GROMACS .gro file of C-alpha atoms in nm:
model
  495
    1MET     CA    1   1.644   0.996   0.067
    2ALA     CA    2   2.015   1.005   0.090
    3ALA     CA    3   2.185   1.022  -0.243
    4GLY     CA    4   2.531   0.983  -0.379
    5SER     CA    5   2.647   0.730  -0.123
    6SER     CA    6   2.712   0.361  -0.176
    7CYS     CA    7   2.783   0.265   0.183
    8THR     CA    8   2.576   0.233   0.498
    9ILE     CA    9   2.634   0.484   0.779
   10VAL     CA   10   2.461   0.438   1.114
   11GLU     CA   11   2.465   0.591   1.460
   12TYR     CA   12   2.392   0.353   1.748
   13PHE     CA   13   2.176   0.454   2.045
   14GLY     CA   14   2.168   0.141   2.259
   15GLY     CA   15   1.845   0.037   2.430
   16ASP     CA   16   1.853   0.036   2.807
   17ASP     CA   17   1.530   0.218   2.894
   18GLY     CA   18   1.185   0.064   2.869
   19TYR     CA   19   0.899   0.258   2.710
   20ARG     CA   20   0.530   0.220   2.635
   21CYS     CA   21   0.423  -0.089   2.441
   22GLY     CA   22   0.182  -0.030   2.154
   23TYR     CA   23   0.038  -0.380   2.190
   24CYS     CA   24  -0.029  -0.454   2.559
   25LYS     CA   25  -0.009  -0.086   2.669
   26ASN     CA   26   0.256  -0.167   2.932
   27GLU     CA   27   0.403   0.175   3.014
   28LYS     CA   28   0.761   0.054   3.061
   29GLY     CA   29   0.762  -0.295   2.911
   30ASN     CA   30   0.884  -0.232   2.557
   31PHE     CA   31   1.260  -0.270   2.510
   32SER     CA   32   1.458  -0.239   2.187
   33HIS     CA   33   1.797  -0.144   2.051
   34GLY     CA   34   1.801   0.141   1.801
   35MET     CA   35   2.021   0.322   1.554
   36TRP     CA   36   1.980   0.611   1.315
   37SER     CA   37   2.062   0.529   0.955
   38HIS     CA   38   2.205   0.822   0.761
   39ALA     CA   39   2.229   0.604   0.449
   40MET     CA   40   2.183   0.234   0.386
   41THR     CA   41   2.233  -0.007   0.097
   42VAL     CA   42   1.954  -0.250   0.020
   43GLN     CA   43   2.185  -0.548   0.081
   44ASP     CA   44   2.278  -0.423   0.427
   45TYR     CA   45   1.912  -0.373   0.516
   46GLN     CA   46   1.828  -0.719   0.385
   47ASP     CA   47   2.096  -0.865   0.611
   48LEU     CA   48   1.973  -0.660   0.907
   49ILE     CA   49   1.608  -0.763   0.880
   50ASP     CA   50   1.734  -1.121   0.862
   51ARG     CA   51   1.877  -1.054   1.208
   52GLY     CA   52   1.552  -0.914   1.349
   53TRP     CA   53   1.594  -0.543   1.272
   54ARG     CA   54   1.324  -0.325   1.117
   55ARG     CA   55   1.303   0.037   1.012
   56SER     CA   56   1.060   0.318   1.092
   57GLY     CA   57   1.162   0.602   0.866
   58LYS     CA   58   1.539   0.628   0.910
   59TYR     CA   59   1.529   0.483   1.260
   60VAL     CA   60   1.622   0.113   1.263
   61TYR     CA   61   1.534  -0.090   1.570
   62LYS     CA   62   1.563  -0.443   1.705
   63PRO     CA   63   1.340  -0.561   1.991
   64ILE     CA   64   1.522  -0.707   2.292
   65MET     CA   65   1.337  -1.032   2.255
   66ASN     CA   66   1.403  -1.196   2.593
   67LYS     CA   67   1.322  -0.875   2.779
   68THR     CA   68   1.041  -0.692   2.597
   69CYS     CA   69   0.683  -0.756   2.706
   70CYS     CA   70   0.557  -0.852   2.359
   71PRO     CA   71   0.833  -1.025   2.160
   72GLN     CA   72   0.823  -0.940   1.790
   73TYR     CA   73   0.940  -1.213   1.553
   74THR     CA   74   1.034  -1.139   1.193
   75ILE     CA   75   0.791  -1.325   0.966
   76ARG     CA   76   0.829  -1.402   0.597
   77CYS     CA   77   0.596  -1.572   0.351
   78HIS     CA   78   0.712  -1.800   0.070
   79ALA     CA   79   0.541  -1.598  -0.201
   80LEU     CA   80   0.588  -1.853  -0.481
   81ASN     CA   81   0.409  -2.125  -0.283
   82PHE     CA   82   0.139  -1.903  -0.135
   83GLN     CA   83  -0.221  -2.018  -0.167
   84PRO     CA   84  -0.504  -1.788  -0.054
   85SER     CA   85  -0.717  -1.916   0.231
   86LYS     CA   86  -1.098  -1.913   0.236
   87THR     CA   87  -1.085  -1.583   0.420
   88HIS     CA   88  -0.856  -1.435   0.156
   89LYS     CA   89  -1.087  -1.551  -0.123
   90LYS     CA   90  -1.385  -1.390   0.051
   91ILE     CA   91  -1.195  -1.061   0.071
   92LEU     CA   92  -1.119  -1.073  -0.303
   93LYS     CA   93  -1.484  -1.153  -0.380
   94LYS     CA   94  -1.591  -0.865  -0.158
   95MET     CA   95  -1.370  -0.630  -0.360
   96SER     CA   96  -1.511  -0.775  -0.684
   97LYS     CA   97  -1.870  -0.707  -0.576
   98PHE     CA   98  -1.783  -0.351  -0.484
   99LEU     CA   99  -1.603  -0.280  -0.812
  100SER     CA  100  -1.864  -0.445  -1.035
  101LYS     CA  101  -2.188  -0.351  -0.855
  102GLY     CA  102  -2.092  -0.086  -0.603
  103GLU     CA  103  -2.191  -0.311  -0.312
  104MET     CA  104  -2.022  -0.186   0.003
  105PRO     CA  105  -2.008  -0.450   0.282
  106THR     CA  106  -2.209  -0.355   0.589
  107GLU     CA  107  -1.976  -0.529   0.834
  108GLN     CA  108  -1.653  -0.368   0.941
  109GLY     CA  109  -1.315  -0.473   0.799
  110ASP     CA  110  -1.106  -0.764   0.913
  111GLY     CA  111  -0.925  -0.568   1.180
  112GLU     CA  112  -0.587  -0.625   1.016
  113PRO     CA  113  -0.394  -0.299   1.047
  114MET     CA  114  -0.098  -0.425   0.841
  115ASP     CA  115   0.161  -0.288   1.078
  116SER     CA  116  -0.035   0.016   1.190
  117LEU     CA  117   0.053  -0.088   1.544
  118CYS     CA  118   0.386  -0.243   1.457
  119GLU     CA  119   0.561   0.089   1.417
  120GLU     CA  120   0.480   0.224   1.761
  121GLY     CA  121   0.777   0.036   1.900
  122GLY     CA  122   1.008   0.192   1.645
  123LEU     CA  123   0.891   0.549   1.696
  124HIS     CA  124   1.075   0.570   2.027
  125GLY     CA  125   1.387   0.687   1.842
  126PRO     CA  126   1.491   1.046   1.767
  127ALA     CA  127   1.293   1.249   1.515
  128LYS     CA  128   1.607   1.350   1.329
  129VAL     CA  129   1.983   1.317   1.362
  130CYS     CA  130   2.211   1.536   1.156
  131HIS     CA  131   2.588   1.568   1.142
  132PRO     CA  132   2.750   1.782   0.870
  133GLU     CA  133   3.007   1.515   0.785
  134VAL     CA  134   2.744   1.248   0.712
  135ALA     CA  135   2.443   1.448   0.592
  136SER     CA  136   2.593   1.420   0.243
  137PRO     CA  137   2.841   1.140   0.304
  138VAL     CA  138   3.175   1.204   0.139
  139VAL     CA  139   3.433   0.976   0.295
  140THR     CA  140   3.782   1.099   0.215
  141ALA     CA  141   4.006   0.811   0.315
  142ILE     CA  142   4.029   0.476   0.482
  143LEU     CA  143   4.280   0.405   0.754
  144THR     CA  144   4.403   0.047   0.771
  145GLU     CA  145   4.510  -0.120   1.094
  146GLU     CA  146   4.871  -0.058   0.998
  147GLY     CA  147   4.800   0.313   0.968
  148ASP     CA  148   4.825   0.341   0.589
  149THR     CA  149   4.579   0.583   0.431
  150THR     CA  150   4.430   0.484   0.097
  151PRO     CA  151   4.153   0.635  -0.117
  152VAL     CA  152   3.806   0.494  -0.063
  153GLU     CA  153   3.613   0.331  -0.344
  154PHE     CA  154   3.294   0.193  -0.194
  155GLU     CA  155   3.063  -0.018  -0.400
  156THR     CA  156   2.729  -0.152  -0.290
  157ALA     CA  157   2.775  -0.511  -0.184
  158ARG     CA  158   2.574  -0.720  -0.432
  159LYS     CA  159   2.677  -1.047  -0.285
  160ASP     CA  160   2.466  -1.356  -0.308
  161PRO     CA  161   2.258  -1.377   0.008
  162VAL     CA  162   2.369  -1.646   0.248
  163SER     CA  163   2.129  -1.934   0.231
  164VAL     CA  164   2.012  -2.044   0.573
  165PRO     CA  165   1.842  -2.367   0.669
  166ASP     CA  166   1.470  -2.310   0.693
  167GLY     CA  167   1.357  -2.664   0.757
  168ARG     CA  168   1.194  -2.702   0.414
  169GLY     CA  169   1.471  -2.870   0.218
  170PRO     CA  170   1.461  -3.228   0.098
  171GLU     CA  171   1.712  -3.334   0.364
  172SER     CA  172   1.494  -3.203   0.645
  173THR     CA  173   1.372  -3.482   0.875
  174PRO     CA  174   1.072  -3.381   1.082
  175LYS     CA  175   1.082  -3.468   1.449
  176PRO     CA  176   0.797  -3.656   1.614
  177GLY     CA  177   0.508  -3.437   1.716
  178VAL     CA  178   0.598  -3.128   1.513
  179GLY     CA  179   0.331  -3.158   1.244
  180ALA     CA  180   0.321  -3.272   0.886
  181ASP     CA  181   0.637  -3.351   0.692
  182PRO     CA  182   0.694  -3.034   0.482
  183GLY     CA  183   0.895  -3.240   0.230
  184ARG     CA  184   0.586  -3.437   0.126
  185PRO     CA  185   0.296  -3.315  -0.092
  186LEU     CA  186   0.012  -3.138   0.081
  187CYS     CA  187  -0.289  -3.349   0.174
  188ARG     CA  188  -0.568  -3.325  -0.080
  189LYS     CA  189  -0.938  -3.317  -0.011
  190ALA     CA  190  -1.140  -3.636  -0.060
  191LYS     CA  191  -1.341  -3.463  -0.332
  192GLU     CA  192  -1.024  -3.392  -0.531
  193LEU     CA  193  -0.906  -3.751  -0.490
  194ARG     CA  194  -1.238  -3.890  -0.615
  195LYS     CA  195  -1.224  -3.659  -0.914
  196ALA     CA  196  -0.868  -3.769  -0.993
  197ARG     CA  197  -0.968  -4.136  -0.979
  198ARG     CA  198  -1.261  -4.075  -1.215
  199LEU     CA  199  -1.030  -3.904  -1.463
  200GLN     CA  200  -0.784  -4.192  -1.448
  201LYS     CA  201  -1.063  -4.448  -1.507
  202GLU     CA  202  -1.190  -4.246  -1.802
  203GLN     CA  203  -0.843  -4.239  -1.956
  204LYS     CA  204  -0.804  -4.617  -1.913
  205ARG     CA  205  -1.145  -4.673  -2.070
  206GLN     CA  206  -1.056  -4.458  -2.370
  207VAL     CA  207  -0.713  -4.614  -2.430
  208GLY     CA  208  -0.777  -4.977  -2.334
  209GLY     CA  209  -1.151  -5.017  -2.373
  210GLY     CA  210  -1.206  -5.024  -2.748
  211VAL     CA  211  -1.143  -4.656  -2.826
  212PRO     CA  212  -0.849  -4.617  -3.069
  213ALA     CA  213  -0.555  -4.433  -2.911
  214SER     CA  214  -0.541  -4.208  -3.218
  215VAL     CA  215  -0.871  -4.042  -3.126
  216THR     CA  216  -0.768  -3.952  -2.772
  217SER     CA  217  -0.658  -3.595  -2.728
  218ASN     CA  218  -0.307  -3.676  -2.610
  219PRO     CA  219  -0.267  -4.035  -2.496
  220ALA     CA  220   0.104  -4.000  -2.422
  221THR     CA  221   0.047  -3.716  -2.177
  222PRO     CA  222  -0.046  -3.801  -1.816
  223VAL     CA  223  -0.377  -3.671  -1.693
  224GLN     CA  224  -0.338  -3.315  -1.566
  225LEU     CA  225  -0.518  -3.303  -1.236
  226ASN     CA  226  -0.696  -2.984  -1.145
  227GLN     CA  227  -0.442  -2.755  -0.983
  228PRO     CA  228  -0.549  -2.495  -0.726
  229LYS     CA  229  -0.605  -2.155  -0.882
  230ALA     CA  230  -0.312  -1.919  -0.846
  231LEU     CA  231  -0.341  -1.599  -0.646
  232GLU     CA  232  -0.321  -1.394  -0.964
  233GLU     CA  233  -0.631  -1.566  -1.102
  234PHE     CA  234  -0.832  -1.474  -0.793
  235ILE     CA  235  -0.708  -1.114  -0.813
  236ASN     CA  236  -0.791  -1.088  -1.184
  237GLU     CA  237  -1.137  -1.228  -1.118
  238SER     CA  238  -1.187  -0.955  -0.858
  239LEU     CA  239  -1.125  -0.693  -1.128
  240PRO     CA  240  -1.431  -0.713  -1.361
  241ASP     CA  241  -1.409  -0.623  -1.730
  242SER     CA  242  -1.678  -0.353  -1.720
  243PRO     CA  243  -1.669  -0.230  -1.360
  244LEU     CA  244  -1.883   0.033  -1.200
  245HIS     CA  245  -1.569   0.145  -1.015
  246HIS     CA  246  -1.218   0.138  -1.159
  247LEU     CA  247  -0.924   0.030  -0.939
  248GLU     CA  248  -0.561   0.078  -1.042
  249VAL     CA  249  -0.241   0.009  -0.848
  250ARG     CA  250   0.059   0.231  -0.927
  251LEU     CA  251   0.415   0.178  -0.806
  252VAL     CA  252   0.584   0.508  -0.723
  253PRO     CA  253   0.946   0.539  -0.601
  254VAL     CA  254   0.989   0.739  -0.280
  255ASN     CA  255   1.204   1.006  -0.436
  256ASP     CA  256   1.161   1.382  -0.451
  257ASP     CA  257   1.306   1.374  -0.802
  258ASP     CA  258   1.025   1.148  -0.924
  259PRO     CA  259   0.748   1.353  -1.094
  260GLN     CA  260   0.469   1.113  -0.999
  261PHE     CA  261   0.576   1.100  -0.635
  262MET     CA  262   0.580   1.479  -0.610
  263ALA     CA  263   0.254   1.521  -0.806
  264THR     CA  264   0.070   1.299  -0.558
  265TYR     CA  265   0.257   1.397  -0.242
  266GLU     CA  266  -0.003   1.635  -0.098
  267GLN     CA  267  -0.293   1.398  -0.170
  268SER     CA  268  -0.102   1.110  -0.014
  269ALA     CA  269  -0.010   1.313   0.297
  270ALA     CA  270  -0.372   1.424   0.343
  271LEU     CA  271  -0.492   1.063   0.320
  272TYR     CA  272  -0.234   0.960   0.582
  273ALA     CA  273  -0.355   1.228   0.823
  274ARG     CA  274  -0.718   1.131   0.770
  275TYR     CA  275  -0.638   0.765   0.834
  276GLN     CA  276  -0.430   0.828   1.147
  277MET     CA  277  -0.692   1.054   1.306
  278ALA     CA  278  -0.990   0.828   1.225
  279VAL     CA  279  -0.832   0.486   1.289
  280HIS     CA  280  -0.567   0.557   1.553
  281GLY     CA  281  -0.700   0.871   1.718
  282ASP     CA  282  -0.397   1.086   1.641
  283THR     CA  283  -0.414   1.461   1.690
  284PRO     CA  284  -0.351   1.678   1.382
  285SER     CA  285  -0.001   1.762   1.506
  286GLU     CA  286   0.085   1.391   1.539
  287CYS     CA  287   0.012   1.320   1.172
  288ASN     CA  288   0.098   1.644   0.996
  289GLU     CA  289   0.303   1.667   0.677
  290SER     CA  290   0.640   1.663   0.856
  291GLU     CA  291   0.544   1.348   1.049
  292PHE     CA  292   0.426   1.186   0.726
  293ARG     CA  293   0.756   1.265   0.557
  294ARG     CA  294   0.965   1.149   0.851
  295PHE     CA  295   0.777   0.823   0.894
  296LEU     CA  296   0.693   0.712   0.539
  297CYS     CA  297   0.897   0.920   0.294
  298ASP     CA  298   1.238   0.965   0.458
  299SER     CA  299   1.393   0.629   0.377
  300PRO     CA  300   1.762   0.559   0.431
  301LEU     CA  301   1.765   0.307   0.146
  302GLU     CA  302   1.968   0.390  -0.160
  303MET     CA  303   1.778   0.342  -0.486
  304GLU     CA  304   1.975   0.083  -0.678
  305MET     CA  305   1.953  -0.065  -1.027
  306SER     CA  306   2.095  -0.405  -1.114
  307PRO     CA  307   2.108  -0.599  -1.444
  308ASP     CA  308   1.953  -0.903  -1.274
  309GLY     CA  309   1.721  -0.702  -1.051
  310PRO     CA  310   1.364  -0.570  -1.087
  311ALA     CA  311   1.298  -0.326  -1.370
  312ALA     CA  312   1.198  -0.054  -1.122
  313GLY     CA  313   1.511  -0.117  -0.914
  314TYR     CA  314   1.558  -0.174  -0.542
  315GLY     CA  315   1.462   0.074  -0.273
  316SER     CA  316   1.153   0.222  -0.107
  317PHE     CA  317   0.823   0.257  -0.291
  318HIS     CA  318   0.462   0.361  -0.241
  319GLN     CA  319   0.201   0.134  -0.396
  320GLN     CA  320  -0.087   0.370  -0.457
  321TYR     CA  321  -0.439   0.231  -0.490
  322TRP     CA  322  -0.636   0.459  -0.722
  323LEU     CA  323  -1.015   0.427  -0.717
  324ASP     CA  324  -1.204   0.627  -0.979
  325GLY     CA  325  -0.919   0.877  -1.012
  326ARG     CA  326  -0.829   0.934  -0.647
  327ILE     CA  327  -0.593   0.764  -0.401
  328VAL     CA  328  -0.783   0.556  -0.145
  329ALA     CA  329  -0.493   0.355   0.000
  330VAL     CA  330  -0.113   0.350   0.000
  331GLY     CA  331   0.105   0.052   0.083
  332VAL     CA  332   0.465   0.144   0.169
  333VAL     CA  333   0.712  -0.129   0.073
  334ASP     CA  334   1.087  -0.183   0.049
  335VAL     CA  335   1.211  -0.388  -0.247
  336LEU     CA  336   1.525  -0.573  -0.136
  337PRO     CA  337   1.754  -0.836  -0.295
  338THR     CA  338   1.553  -1.138  -0.175
  339CYS     CA  339   1.220  -0.992  -0.064
  340VAL     CA  340   0.948  -0.733  -0.069
  341SER     CA  341   0.923  -0.596   0.286
  342SER     CA  342   0.592  -0.442   0.393
  343VAL     CA  343   0.642  -0.120   0.590
  344TYR     CA  344   0.296   0.034   0.643
  345LEU     CA  345  -0.051   0.073   0.498
  346TYR     CA  346  -0.291   0.365   0.530
  347TYR     CA  347  -0.629   0.406   0.362
  348HIS     CA  348  -0.944   0.615   0.344
  349PRO     CA  349  -1.158   0.526   0.649
  350ASP     CA  350  -1.476   0.520   0.435
  351PHE     CA  351  -1.346   0.199   0.273
  352ALA     CA  352  -1.251   0.016   0.592
  353SER     CA  353  -1.518  -0.252   0.534
  354LEU     CA  354  -1.335  -0.365   0.218
  355SER     CA  355  -1.060  -0.517   0.438
  356LEU     CA  356  -0.791  -0.314   0.265
  357GLY     CA  357  -0.525  -0.440   0.507
  358SER     CA  358  -0.569  -0.796   0.383
  359TYR     CA  359  -0.639  -0.696   0.024
  360SER     CA  360  -0.319  -0.492  -0.002
  361ALA     CA  361  -0.119  -0.778   0.152
  362LEU     CA  362  -0.253  -1.015  -0.114
  363ARG     CA  363  -0.160  -0.765  -0.384
  364GLU     CA  364   0.189  -0.735  -0.234
  365VAL     CA  365   0.233  -1.114  -0.239
  366ALA     CA  366   0.135  -1.107  -0.607
  367PHE     CA  367   0.376  -0.815  -0.658
  368THR     CA  368   0.657  -1.023  -0.506
  369ARG     CA  369   0.576  -1.311  -0.743
  370GLN     CA  370   0.584  -1.069  -1.035
  371LEU     CA  371   0.926  -0.933  -0.933
  372GLN     CA  372   1.061  -1.286  -0.892
  373LYS     CA  373   1.018  -1.340  -1.266
  374GLN     CA  374   1.262  -1.053  -1.320
  375SER     CA  375   1.492  -1.134  -1.029
  376PRO     CA  376   1.492  -1.506  -0.935
  377LYS     CA  377   1.637  -1.456  -0.585
  378LEU     CA  378   1.354  -1.220  -0.488
  379CYS     CA  379   1.098  -1.473  -0.366
  380PHE     CA  380   0.990  -1.379  -0.011
  381TYR     CA  381   0.729  -1.142   0.124
  382TYR     CA  382   0.813  -1.002   0.468
  383LEU     CA  383   0.511  -0.895   0.673
  384GLY     CA  384   0.709  -0.720   0.944
  385PHE     CA  385   0.676  -0.864   1.293
  386TYR     CA  386   0.459  -1.148   1.417
  387ILE     CA  387   0.345  -1.093   1.777
  388HIS     CA  388   0.184  -1.409   1.913
  389SER     CA  389   0.110  -1.247   2.248
  390CYS     CA  390  -0.111  -0.989   2.069
  391ASN     CA  391  -0.420  -1.153   1.917
  392LYS     CA  392  -0.461  -0.865   1.671
  393MET     CA  393  -0.125  -0.942   1.511
  394ARG     CA  394  -0.165  -1.320   1.478
  395TYR     CA  395  -0.338  -1.280   1.142
  396LYS     CA  396   0.003  -1.258   0.975
  397GLY     CA  397   0.045  -1.629   1.036
  398GLN     CA  398  -0.241  -1.692   0.790
  399TYR     CA  399  -0.019  -1.602   0.494
  400GLN     CA  400   0.130  -1.946   0.442
  401PRO     CA  401   0.369  -2.109   0.397
  402SER     CA  402   0.559  -1.880   0.629
  403ASP     CA  403   0.857  -1.882   0.864
  404LEU     CA  404   0.954  -1.708   1.186
  405LEU     CA  405   1.309  -1.596   1.261
  406CYS     CA  406   1.479  -1.773   1.549
  407PRO     CA  407   1.593  -1.494   1.786
  408GLU     CA  408   1.911  -1.677   1.886
  409THR     CA  409   2.045  -1.849   1.573
  410TYR     CA  410   1.886  -1.622   1.309
  411VAL     CA  411   1.758  -1.904   1.090
  412PHE     CA  412   1.401  -1.918   0.965
  413VAL     CA  413   1.181  -2.196   1.098
  414PRO     CA  414   0.836  -2.294   0.959
  415ILE     CA  415   0.572  -2.119   1.167
  416GLU     CA  416   0.382  -2.440   1.241
  417ARG     CA  417   0.689  -2.563   1.432
  418CYS     CA  418   0.707  -2.238   1.631
  419ILE     CA  419   0.347  -2.199   1.747
  420PRO     CA  420   0.355  -2.478   2.010
  421SER     CA  421   0.647  -2.305   2.183
  422LEU     CA  422   0.477  -1.964   2.168
  423GLU     CA  423   0.165  -2.112   2.323
  424GLN     CA  424   0.377  -2.197   2.626
  425THR     CA  425   0.587  -1.881   2.659
  426HIS     CA  426   0.613  -1.538   2.497
  427TYR     CA  427   0.983  -1.577   2.421
  428ALA     CA  428   1.111  -1.891   2.252
  429ARG     CA  429   1.412  -2.022   2.066
  430PHE     CA  430   1.280  -2.193   1.752
  431ASN     CA  431   1.593  -2.374   1.636
  432GLN     CA  432   1.571  -2.716   1.800
  433ASP     CA  433   1.939  -2.796   1.750
  434PRO     CA  434   2.094  -2.722   2.091
  435ASP     CA  435   2.441  -2.692   1.937
  436ALA     CA  436   2.338  -2.440   1.668
  437GLY     CA  437   2.445  -2.081   1.711
  438ASP     CA  438   2.466  -1.752   1.528
  439THR     CA  439   2.681  -1.816   1.221
  440HIS     CA  440   2.766  -1.445   1.203
  441VAL     CA  441   2.845  -1.405   1.572
  442LEU     CA  442   3.095  -1.131   1.650
  443LYS     CA  443   3.444  -1.276   1.666
  444ASP     CA  444   3.676  -0.982   1.607
  445LEU     CA  445   3.561  -0.638   1.724
  446GLY     CA  446   3.878  -0.482   1.588
  447ARG     CA  447   3.762  -0.542   1.229
  448ALA     CA  448   3.435  -0.352   1.272
  449LEU     CA  449   3.437  -0.036   1.062
  450VAL     CA  450   3.384   0.311   1.206
  451LEU     CA  451   3.358   0.655   1.049
  452TYR     CA  452   3.562   0.906   1.246
  453ARG     CA  453   3.637   1.257   1.121
  454ARG     CA  454   3.539   1.165   0.765
  455THR     CA  455   3.783   0.875   0.769
  456VAL     CA  456   3.689   0.507   0.758
  457MET     CA  457   3.897   0.281   0.981
  458PRO     CA  458   3.873  -0.052   1.166
  459TYR     CA  459   3.775  -0.015   1.527
  460ALA     CA  460   4.122  -0.138   1.632
  461ALA     CA  461   4.284   0.161   1.457
  462TYR     CA  462   4.021   0.398   1.597
  463ALA     CA  463   4.084   0.270   1.952
  464ARG     CA  464   4.456   0.337   1.911
  465LYS     CA  465   4.389   0.692   1.789
  466ARG     CA  466   4.142   0.755   2.070
  467LYS     CA  467   4.347   0.630   2.363
  468GLY     CA  468   4.139   0.627   2.675
  469SER     CA  469   3.804   0.621   2.491
  470ASN     CA  470   3.538   0.440   2.690
  471ASP     CA  471   3.304   0.330   2.411
  472GLU     CA  472   3.431  -0.024   2.360
  473MET     CA  473   3.135  -0.180   2.542
  474GLU     CA  474   2.886   0.019   2.333
  475VAL     CA  475   3.060  -0.064   2.004
  476ALA     CA  476   3.081  -0.432   2.099
  477GLN     CA  477   2.707  -0.437   2.176
  478TYR     CA  478   2.629  -0.278   1.838
  479ALA     CA  479   2.863  -0.512   1.648
  480GLY     CA  480   2.718  -0.816   1.822
  481LEU     CA  481   2.365  -0.715   1.722
  482VAL     CA  482   2.443  -0.655   1.354
  483GLY     CA  483   2.684  -0.952   1.334
  484GLN     CA  484   3.042  -0.982   1.214
  485VAL     CA  485   2.964  -0.958   0.842
  486CYS     CA  486   2.761  -0.638   0.872
  487ALA     CA  487   3.001  -0.489   1.127
  488GLU     CA  488   3.282  -0.518   0.873
  489ARG     CA  489   3.073  -0.348   0.604
  490ILE     CA  490   2.856  -0.088   0.779
  491LEU     CA  491   3.019   0.235   0.897
  492LEU     CA  492   2.947   0.318   1.261
  493TYR     CA  493   2.962   0.696   1.313
  494ARG     CA  494   3.187   0.813   1.594
  495ALA     CA  495   3.177   1.176   1.709
   0.00000   0.00000   0.00000
């Protein structure tokens, strides 16, 4: 990881050529914009993924949604309101039976790769980009538009994230034919309603039917109806008190200076290679140690501590699943100001029937809920991309309530309002307001920041220094994709 920097430095590569799609196997149908991130703050990455970007190692890419063969929509789950489905409960029970009795399911896993395929689109970028002036970023000065040179004092932007309408607020008025009103309580099963009525009748009988109020347990308190069990209860039930097998989840920062990360590095790399060869058919050279490091250990994110943030800080982490003293699975996650973002999962192929893709996702939702208690703004779980045109990747929509990112206005819309459009066409605008636009649309290219010869300057000043430079179209494309706010904060490297 980059260290010692508190600003984001990127190098933009454009995205004109089509390449092979990892979903539909179209040889030239996958299109995306890409940039290499030499260093990145967690707030900048949070803002970028909220504009449809995603990282693969240090390469950050954004699908060209109206052009690519399989559009990839950013999906997030409201972790605090998540309720496991019947399928999720079965997966947790399956894990419980294995841990308590050693029963290994005979059927294969759920076929949920948890972004095993998702990264193929991002791997089109360069393996490594290195420039001496940004390898260990030391910016000497900043040049203002007027030409004055002043010392640089960058601080990580810890601004409050911009709240965007997601269609779930109390003022939201559902339109006809778009499903249930999300502002109203969820429908309850008839069995639950009958049980509630019986409890209410029993309370009336006790208080008004000859039983003194003083002998009731708490007559002034309304009857507490049975609430659905929380995710954590299901997970705890899947971990028996006296198990035959012992499962432990450890959070390890992706940092060469961390003793636990380095102590488990070789074991983790070997597990990755075994998974890639068995599950994805990689050759040994395609999943060797250097590929493992590039893909899952070389993160551009700066580790960051904050008084109101998680105890472990923000940044990139490996969640290691230890079974009887050995690592059997690793979930790679980024902890950001408002979310936990899932990056990748790899596991021992012998345990594929335990549905580790789904199980780890449930543990990561619970992890998000745990972090939210330490950092109230951190309340979403990002599952990467939702690809409706690929049946294998539709499972992400089962983690509800969830939203998809509108590719034109960059607001999140409840997934149930998006599916009808995706059933009709691969690419869709989800925001139904025809007048709505990108609130961070590029308005002033001259204010975008660039890094040129170790000096930070607005693009307007750079253009004056580089008279006759022909990169304005490229810089404008980059700035439009990251938006005005990020363009004024992120440093775009210029050779």
